[in-house]
Amino acid sequence: MKKKKSPPSGLSRRLHFPDDEKRLPWLPLLLDAYAIADTGVAVAIREQEKRRNKKLACAKGCGACCIHQTDLPLYPHEIVGIYWYASEKISGPQREQLKKRLAEAGTTPGCPFLIDNSCIIHPLRPKGCRQFNVFSAPCAAGEDPYFTRRDDVLQPDQEYLNRAFAAVLPFYNLRRKGDLSGPIQAVRAQIMNLLSYDWSKLATLMAKSG
Ligand code: SF4
Ligand code: SF4
């Protein structure tokens, strides 16, 4: 019998927002999903570093992908998380910067959430951003490694990916019982694009709420 992969402990820590999680029933699902996704990314990196004999090139402060990568997936449950985090958790000068970036989204290059070379919604960034990792050497300015060196791009662990989708099925009023392949596919089919998504409503919401 095939041994089932279990997540190694201590690889990925689930974030907790106890008061918000009591108030917002979808939030624990989303945080569970991101912890599963992060664990899957850590497992895939470890396995592929060994198999490819290459080291991960991504590091803190390396955000070129957030500027030039145009093909980052986004799902409805992730948008809700971003709306919540941006409107309720970001304050002060960063909030003002984000409002400005969102109002300009689509007219300036890069992801509107990249501020001062760092992701302002990092705890709630979409799964696609978490999975985008590159081996060997950091991306050059403007380089899309999918085209220049696909062998250096991390291949996501599909088992963890599906488990992360399964965690948010109740968000879509889908049951987490029996064969989940259909419901997971239904969620996957709702894929959108992070950069082409219209963030102007979030900008308006943030402007109204201060
Ligand atoms: S994907 Fe490329 S640009 Fe993004 S963090 Fe990794 S090495 Fe840096
Ligand atoms: S959401 Fe964050 S991690 Fe994703 S592209 Fe934008 S700035 Fe980068």
Short mmCIF file of C-alpha atoms and ligand atoms in Angstrom, two decimals:
data_model
loop_
_atom_site.label_atom_id
_atom_site.label_comp_id
_atom_site.label_asym_id
_atom_site.label_seq_id
_atom_site.Cartn_x
_atom_site.Cartn_y
_atom_site.Cartn_z
CA MET A 1 0.00 0.00 0.00
CA LYS A 2 1.25 3.43 -0.95
CA LYS A 3 2.33 5.37 2.11
CA LYS A 4 0.40 8.59 2.48
CA LYS A 5 2.47 11.77 2.63
CA SER A 6 1.98 13.61 5.89
CA PRO A 7 3.00 17.23 6.38
CA PRO A 8 6.30 17.45 8.24
CA SER A 9 5.70 19.34 11.46
CA GLY A 10 7.16 22.81 11.93
CA LEU A 11 7.49 23.61 8.22
CA SER A 12 4.64 26.05 7.93
CA ARG A 13 2.94 27.91 10.71
CA ARG A 14 -0.74 28.70 10.41
CA LEU A 15 -1.53 32.33 11.13
CA HIS A 16 -4.16 33.09 13.75
CA PHE A 17 -6.47 36.09 14.06
CA PRO A 18 -8.73 34.80 16.89
CA ASP A 19 -11.17 37.71 17.11
CA ASP A 20 -11.54 38.05 13.37
CA GLU A 21 -11.87 34.28 12.92
CA LYS A 22 -14.82 34.26 15.36
CA ARG A 23 -16.50 37.04 13.40
CA LEU A 24 -15.70 35.88 9.85
CA PRO A 25 -16.54 32.19 9.28
CA TRP A 26 -14.57 32.00 6.01
CA LEU A 27 -11.32 33.25 7.57
CA PRO A 28 -10.27 30.04 9.40
CA LEU A 29 -10.86 28.11 6.16
CA LEU A 30 -8.63 30.48 4.25
CA LEU A 31 -5.86 30.45 6.88
CA ASP A 32 -5.98 26.63 6.96
CA ALA A 33 -5.72 26.57 3.16
CA TYR A 34 -2.69 28.87 3.16
CA ALA A 35 -0.95 26.80 5.86
CA ILE A 36 -1.51 23.66 3.76
CA ALA A 37 -0.30 25.43 0.61
CA ASP A 38 2.80 26.76 2.39
CA THR A 39 3.60 23.30 3.73
CA GLY A 40 3.22 21.91 0.21
CA VAL A 41 5.59 24.56 -1.12
CA ALA A 42 8.15 23.77 1.58
CA VAL A 43 7.88 20.04 0.86
CA ALA A 44 8.22 20.60 -2.90
CA ILE A 45 11.23 22.90 -2.48
CA ARG A 46 13.00 20.43 -0.23
CA GLU A 47 12.29 17.51 -2.56
CA GLN A 48 13.20 19.39 -5.75
CA GLU A 49 16.37 20.94 -4.31
CA LYS A 50 17.54 17.41 -3.60
CA ARG A 51 16.39 15.87 -6.89
CA ARG A 52 17.60 18.72 -9.13
CA ASN A 53 20.71 19.42 -7.05
CA LYS A 54 19.87 23.12 -7.16
CA LYS A 55 19.29 25.69 -4.44
CA LEU A 56 16.27 27.93 -4.15
CA ALA A 57 17.08 31.42 -5.41
CA CYS A 58 14.08 33.25 -3.93
CA ALA A 59 14.91 35.31 -0.87
CA LYS A 60 13.42 38.10 1.20
CA GLY A 61 13.53 41.43 -0.62
CA CYS A 62 13.71 39.80 -4.06
CA GLY A 63 10.50 41.05 -5.62
CA ALA A 64 11.21 41.29 -9.33
CA CYS A 65 8.54 38.65 -9.98
CA CYS A 66 5.93 40.94 -8.36
CA ILE A 67 6.77 43.54 -10.99
CA HIS A 68 7.08 41.57 -14.19
CA GLN A 69 5.10 38.36 -13.62
CA THR A 70 1.73 38.85 -15.31
CA ASP A 71 0.30 35.37 -14.95
CA LEU A 72 -0.46 35.00 -11.24
CA PRO A 73 -3.68 33.14 -10.41
CA LEU A 74 -6.31 34.47 -8.05
CA TYR A 75 -9.50 32.86 -6.67
CA PRO A 76 -12.67 34.38 -5.19
CA HIS A 77 -11.91 33.18 -1.63
CA GLU A 78 -8.49 34.86 -1.88
CA ILE A 79 -10.03 38.15 -2.97
CA VAL A 80 -12.24 38.15 0.13
CA GLY A 81 -9.15 37.61 2.28
CA ILE A 82 -7.28 40.44 0.58
CA TYR A 83 -10.25 42.79 0.97
CA TRP A 84 -10.41 42.03 4.69
CA TYR A 85 -6.68 42.33 5.31
CA ALA A 86 -6.22 45.49 3.27
CA SER A 87 -9.24 47.30 4.68
CA GLU A 88 -8.97 46.20 8.31
CA LYS A 89 -5.33 45.40 9.04
CA ILE A 90 -3.29 47.93 7.12
CA SER A 91 -3.07 51.36 8.70
CA GLY A 92 -1.01 54.54 8.78
CA PRO A 93 1.26 55.61 5.93
CA GLN A 94 1.19 52.11 4.39
CA ARG A 95 -2.59 52.37 4.06
CA GLU A 96 -2.26 55.67 2.23
CA GLN A 97 0.39 54.20 -0.07
CA LEU A 98 -1.81 51.19 -0.80
CA LYS A 99 -4.86 53.34 -1.55
CA LYS A 100 -2.79 55.26 -4.05
CA ARG A 101 -1.37 52.08 -5.63
CA LEU A 102 -4.84 50.52 -5.94
CA ALA A 103 -6.28 53.65 -7.50
CA GLU A 104 -3.48 53.52 -10.09
CA ALA A 105 -3.69 49.72 -10.63
CA GLY A 106 -3.51 48.77 -14.27
CA THR A 107 -1.87 52.03 -15.26
CA THR A 108 1.44 51.41 -13.48
CA PRO A 109 3.62 48.32 -13.85
CA GLY A 110 3.58 45.47 -11.38
CA CYS A 111 1.33 44.22 -8.63
CA PRO A 112 -0.46 47.00 -6.71
CA PHE A 113 0.35 45.28 -3.42
CA LEU A 114 4.10 45.64 -3.90
CA ILE A 115 5.11 48.64 -1.80
CA ASP A 116 8.71 49.57 -1.03
CA ASN A 117 9.75 46.28 -2.61
CA SER A 118 7.74 44.21 -0.21
CA CYS A 119 4.30 42.59 -0.32
CA ILE A 120 1.97 44.64 1.85
CA ILE A 121 -0.57 41.79 2.07
CA HIS A 122 2.08 39.14 2.66
CA PRO A 123 0.10 37.10 5.27
CA LEU A 124 -2.89 36.95 2.90
CA ARG A 125 -1.08 36.85 -0.44
CA PRO A 126 -2.62 34.42 -2.92
CA LYS A 127 -1.55 30.83 -3.29
CA GLY A 128 -0.08 31.51 -6.73
CA CYS A 129 2.40 33.96 -5.21
CA ARG A 130 3.38 31.44 -2.54
CA GLN A 131 4.05 28.81 -5.19
CA PHE A 132 6.08 30.93 -7.54
CA ASN A 133 9.63 29.93 -6.67
CA VAL A 134 12.76 29.65 -8.74
CA PHE A 135 15.96 27.66 -8.33
CA SER A 136 19.58 28.40 -9.23
CA ALA A 137 19.64 32.18 -9.71
CA PRO A 138 17.30 35.08 -8.95
CA CYS A 139 15.20 36.27 -11.88
CA ALA A 140 16.77 39.03 -13.90
CA ALA A 141 14.80 42.25 -14.31
CA GLY A 142 11.91 41.50 -16.65
CA GLU A 143 12.75 37.79 -16.88
CA ASP A 144 9.89 35.30 -16.90
CA PRO A 145 11.62 32.04 -15.94
CA TYR A 146 8.67 30.03 -17.33
CA PHE A 147 10.04 30.96 -20.74
CA THR A 148 13.74 31.45 -20.10
CA ARG A 149 14.47 28.43 -17.86
CA ARG A 150 11.41 26.40 -17.04
CA ASP A 151 13.57 23.72 -15.43
CA ASP A 152 14.35 26.20 -12.66
CA VAL A 153 10.69 26.87 -11.78
CA LEU A 154 9.24 25.01 -8.80
CA GLN A 155 6.63 22.42 -9.70
CA PRO A 156 3.81 22.59 -7.13
CA ASP A 157 2.91 19.47 -5.17
CA GLN A 158 -0.55 18.64 -6.53
CA GLU A 159 -1.60 16.68 -3.45
CA TYR A 160 -1.08 19.66 -1.15
CA LEU A 161 -2.63 21.97 -3.74
CA ASN A 162 -5.79 19.91 -3.82
CA ARG A 163 -5.87 19.75 -0.03
CA ALA A 164 -5.63 23.53 0.09
CA PHE A 165 -8.58 23.80 -2.32
CA ALA A 166 -10.50 21.21 -0.28
CA ALA A 167 -10.05 23.35 2.84
CA VAL A 168 -12.07 26.20 1.32
CA LEU A 169 -14.92 24.18 -0.21
CA PRO A 170 -17.44 25.40 2.44
CA PHE A 171 -16.72 28.95 1.28
CA TYR A 172 -18.37 27.93 -2.01
CA ASN A 173 -21.17 26.03 -0.23
CA LEU A 174 -19.56 22.77 -1.35
CA ARG A 175 -19.34 19.79 0.98
CA ARG A 176 -16.04 18.32 2.16
CA LYS A 177 -17.32 14.73 1.99
CA GLY A 178 -16.81 11.79 -0.37
CA ASP A 179 -15.00 12.26 -3.67
CA LEU A 180 -13.76 15.86 -3.67
CA SER A 181 -12.33 15.91 -7.18
CA GLY A 182 -15.48 17.47 -8.72
CA PRO A 183 -15.89 20.21 -6.09
CA ILE A 184 -12.15 21.00 -6.21
CA GLN A 185 -12.34 21.29 -10.00
CA ALA A 186 -15.34 23.62 -9.64
CA VAL A 187 -13.27 25.94 -7.45
CA ARG A 188 -10.22 25.69 -9.70
CA ALA A 189 -12.41 26.68 -12.65
CA GLN A 190 -13.00 30.07 -11.02
CA ILE A 191 -9.41 31.11 -11.63
CA MET A 192 -8.75 34.77 -12.35
CA ASN A 193 -5.64 36.86 -12.86
CA LEU A 194 -4.19 38.89 -9.99
CA LEU A 195 -2.92 41.71 -12.17
CA SER A 196 -5.89 42.06 -14.48
CA TYR A 197 -8.42 41.89 -11.63
CA ASP A 198 -10.18 45.23 -11.12
CA TRP A 199 -8.98 46.42 -7.70
CA SER A 200 -10.74 49.77 -7.98
CA LYS A 201 -13.60 48.62 -5.70
CA LEU A 202 -11.09 47.87 -2.96
CA ALA A 203 -9.59 51.31 -3.49
CA THR A 204 -13.08 52.84 -3.14
CA LEU A 205 -13.85 50.80 -0.02
CA MET A 206 -10.59 51.82 1.60
CA ALA A 207 -11.15 55.45 0.69
CA LYS A 208 -14.61 55.36 2.36
CA SER A 209 -13.40 53.59 5.49
CA GLY A 210 -10.50 55.97 6.06
S1 SF4 B 1 10.63 34.19 -8.36
FE1 SF4 B 1 12.46 35.24 -9.07
S2 SF4 B 1 12.15 37.45 -8.62
FE2 SF4 B 1 10.63 36.25 -7.44
S3 SF4 B 1 11.58 35.99 -5.42
FE3 SF4 B 1 12.10 34.17 -6.67
S4 SF4 B 1 14.08 34.64 -7.62
FE4 SF4 B 1 13.22 36.58 -6.87
S1 SF4 B 2 0.33 39.85 -3.96
FE1 SF4 B 2 2.28 40.22 -2.99
S2 SF4 B 2 3.55 38.43 -3.47
FE2 SF4 B 2 1.80 38.46 -4.91
S3 SF4 B 2 2.57 39.56 -6.73
FE3 SF4 B 2 1.56 41.05 -5.38
S4 SF4 B 2 3.22 41.91 -4.13
FE4 SF4 B 2 3.97 40.00 -5.03
#
